Amino acid sequence: MAIPLHHLLILGGLLFCIGLVGVLLKRNLIVMFLCIELMLNAANLTFIAFARQLSQMDGQVIVFFVMVLAAAEAAVGLALVIALYRTRQTMDADDLNLMKL
Amino acid sequence: MKELLIWIPALPFIGFLLNGIFGRRIPKKLVHWIACLTTGVSFLLAGIVFFRFIGQPATEFSFQYFTWIQSGAFRAEFGLLLDPLSMVMALVVCGVGFLIHIYSIGYMWHEGGYYRFFAYMNLFMASMLMLVLADNFLLMFVGWEGVGLCSYLLIGFYFEKKSASDAGKKAFIVNRIGDFGFVLGILLIFLNFNALGFPEVFAQVAELPVEAGYGLLTAIGLLLFVGATGKSAQIPLYVWLPDAMEGPTPVSALIHAATMVTAGVYMVTRTYPIYTRAPEALFWVALVGSVTALFAATIGIFQRDIKRVLAYSTVSQLGYMFTALGVMAFSAGIFHLMTHAFFKALLFLGSGSVILALHHEQDMQNMGGLRKYLPVTCWTMWFGTLAIAGVPLFSGFFSKDDILWQAFAAPVPHHLIFYILGTVAALITAFYMFRLMILTFHGRTRYPADKLDHVHESPRTMTTVLSVLALLSLVGGYVGLPAWLGPNVFKHFLDPVFKYLPSEQQAAAAHHHSINQELMVTGIAIAVALLGIIVAWVLYQRRHVTPENESSLGWLHRLIYNKYYVDEIYDATVIHPIQRTSESFLWKVFDVGIIDGIVNGYATLSRALGIFTAQLQNGLLRSYLGWVVVGSLFFVIFILFFWSA
Amino acid sequence: MQEVLFYIFALLAIAGALSVILQKKTMYAAISLVITFMAVSIIYFLLGAQFIGLLQLIIYAGAIMVLFLIVILLLDPFSEIFLRNQSLAWVGLAVLLGAGLFGILYTAFGQAPVEIVAPPVPPGELTGHTQSLADVLFKQYLLPFEVISILILVAILGAVILAKKRIS
């Protein structure tokens, strides 16, 4: 019994959209990051699904790279959040509006 | 002849340019030398061309100088027409114009704006000559508009006076209304005959039959005539001419007596092929002419301003000319145009001399007995008066008698009406002219006695001109003798112009009337003139009636003195409604509301758009994210659904 | 059997994702995400990507989430996440965008030109094992592999510098 590709893709899409809504709606920076990770995961899932479908290993290699990237990004991002919190004592994304014209 | 002809209008134009551009800096003497020299040389050239013209057999030359407009299939040439009619007009315009320029030297010397005056006068000469010499409708219209412009400029010469600038505006606007009809007429001609040059158009018109009832030619004729009523001050567009007396007297003499107002007469004569084939149009021309002749004459009876009397007299005499044209006596009309130029210019210039001597007093109530102080002015003006009254031996007698006889004997319907109106007008003309002369020069002096010492005759530049014109008023008529007296040289000269007369009219013209009838008409004319003279003499010389006494006539005097309230009627029916519509609708609703609204709306729209798009950059992280998502969404949709790869 | 498991863990993953965005406290959101990662990892195993599944557990649930939790604990573990101060229009718009995107993806997936069902894995084949992955990784994708290790180095350096306390 094989898992239908269609369902895998729908799962990936659903996770992606949930993460998207979370990024748009949440004001806490850390939670926004969590949602971004969620989106990345959804993409990974899609890659694996297609890798199995086409019987190629390339999909899995790409997922490997994406994971590494996610790790690096999480590290830098969180460092930024810490630096921000140290200077502004806030983690609210709406307070970061110094770039408005 | 072709080379000389173009200089006739060109020289005054050069004079205008010189005086206009440099006039302020050059001495006054140079200004009037330039102006008079250009006009005088033009006259000389006209004379030379005239003698060469009569010395050779051909009777019509159409000289093309250059192509003026070339646009697709439409072509307008700058061409001048040389034929007896244009020759007569050019000589009259140049000759009388030159004399008036000389007169103006003395009259305008102490006025401000000397160079401006002569510049405008030269421009007028150039435009008028262009008008009479043009060989196509378009060029004639250029001259037509040009003289209208100069009329405006010169009437409003004393522009600091409100009444003068108002009069200038009135002249121009009323003229414009007439010009509208004129342009429509030209458009109809162009649409139907596909040409604008006189030779081409009239050759085509000559092929058409005489119209019965109202047809195309009648329409064209009536529209062109509307223009003529404007320019030549006939009913209903005559109202600007009396107001035009605000301008300096030489202007009144030149433009509003001798030349510009005759442009309408010339134009109708020039387009005779159209009119002779449109009997209905001719009827209206004659009717308007004769009614105007009588109507204006009656207004002249009670006027107090010496120039106003002459102004209404001009309107009346122009009516005579149109009457002549309306009964197809074209050469009679032009003949009267010529003699009228002589004696009317003389009368105006004479009145100018009086006005100058009395330090700009124009009300005849304050004149009288000036014969002792202004002898030359007095006898020259008597020559003019006798001419206009139609006293035998003077030029006016021959031309007016010609018109009355033609009206009596003409083969057109209702011609007797025109004859009767004209005869009554002749009576009244004689009356008011003698009234004018007696009130001004004879009887008791009503001018304040202490100022009488300063009254003296005008300088020689002015009196010489008066004498020349007086002479012309006397002998100018002998070229047009009635049939029972001798040869009509004038008519013979003009005959070749009218080669396109339809055959019916030609046959009728050849019909001989009995000499007795002609003598009877002449006798009646002399009789009514004498009657007018006697009444005037009795009232004003014997009984010493003055303008103040006239107002005792009550309502009749009031009605006529206020010119039958025509201006007030126009004000109420035409001007005020237009003004009110302009203000309340066109201004407030259309201009401010709609047009300003649209323009302001654009600004508001831009502002709103700006404010809206500025919100794109509010510095909020999450809104940026939102836009990123929206953008990517569009992209995905595009790729999925609209990209065919 | 595989399918049933897939559906169970799929539902778990979705529940965890929803929980991430609906929780009021940061810590709980992070923990929900961990659960989601674990579910996804199981799904990877089910799909025959064993190495990746393990990596998911080690790197994502293990390293990244721990990092998140450390930072959360460092800063403000139980602070409220202000959901109720949002304007309703914004919430509606965001949900709309998400739903719209999902709808489009759904349509797109319906047009995927591949067969719905993949052929079953032959029993003797080693797919998804470390060896087969390493085969592709170190031969075909060697350059990206090296580049990404430099990337990690740079990221570490950046993180250290950014988070350092300024000595005033």
Coordinates of C-alpha atoms in Angstrom, one line a residue, chain B residues 58 60 65 69 79-80 135 165 183 194 235 266 277 297 311 336 338 340 362-363 368 404 413 429 538 554 582-583 615:
Chain B
A58 CA -8.2 93.9 -71.6
E60 CA -9.7 92.0 -66.1
Y65 CA 1.9 86.5 -56.4
I69 CA -2.0 78.2 -48.0
G79 CA -3.7 87.2 -55.7
L80 CA -4.8 90.7 -56.7
D135 CA -9.0 88.3 -56.0
S165 CA -12.9 102.0 -25.1
V183 CA -17.9 83.5 -43.0
N194 CA -14.9 74.2 -54.6
I235 CA -30.3 97.7 -39.8
Y266 CA -18.1 96.9 -52.5
R277 CA -29.4 85.3 -59.7
A297 CA -32.3 110.1 -41.4
A311 CA -22.8 109.5 -38.3
H336 CA -22.7 107.3 -54.9
M338 CA -17.5 107.8 -54.6
H340 CA -20.2 110.2 -50.7
Q362 CA -19.3 119.2 -30.0
D363 CA -22.8 120.2 -28.9
G368 CA -23.8 129.5 -33.9
L404 CA -33.7 107.4 -57.2
P413 CA -40.9 93.8 -57.7
T429 CA -31.5 114.6 -45.4
V538 CA -37.6 128.9 -41.6
G554 CA -42.3 116.2 -25.8
S582 CA -22.5 83.6 -18.9
E583 CA -22.3 84.4 -15.3
Q615 CA 1.1 53.2 3.4

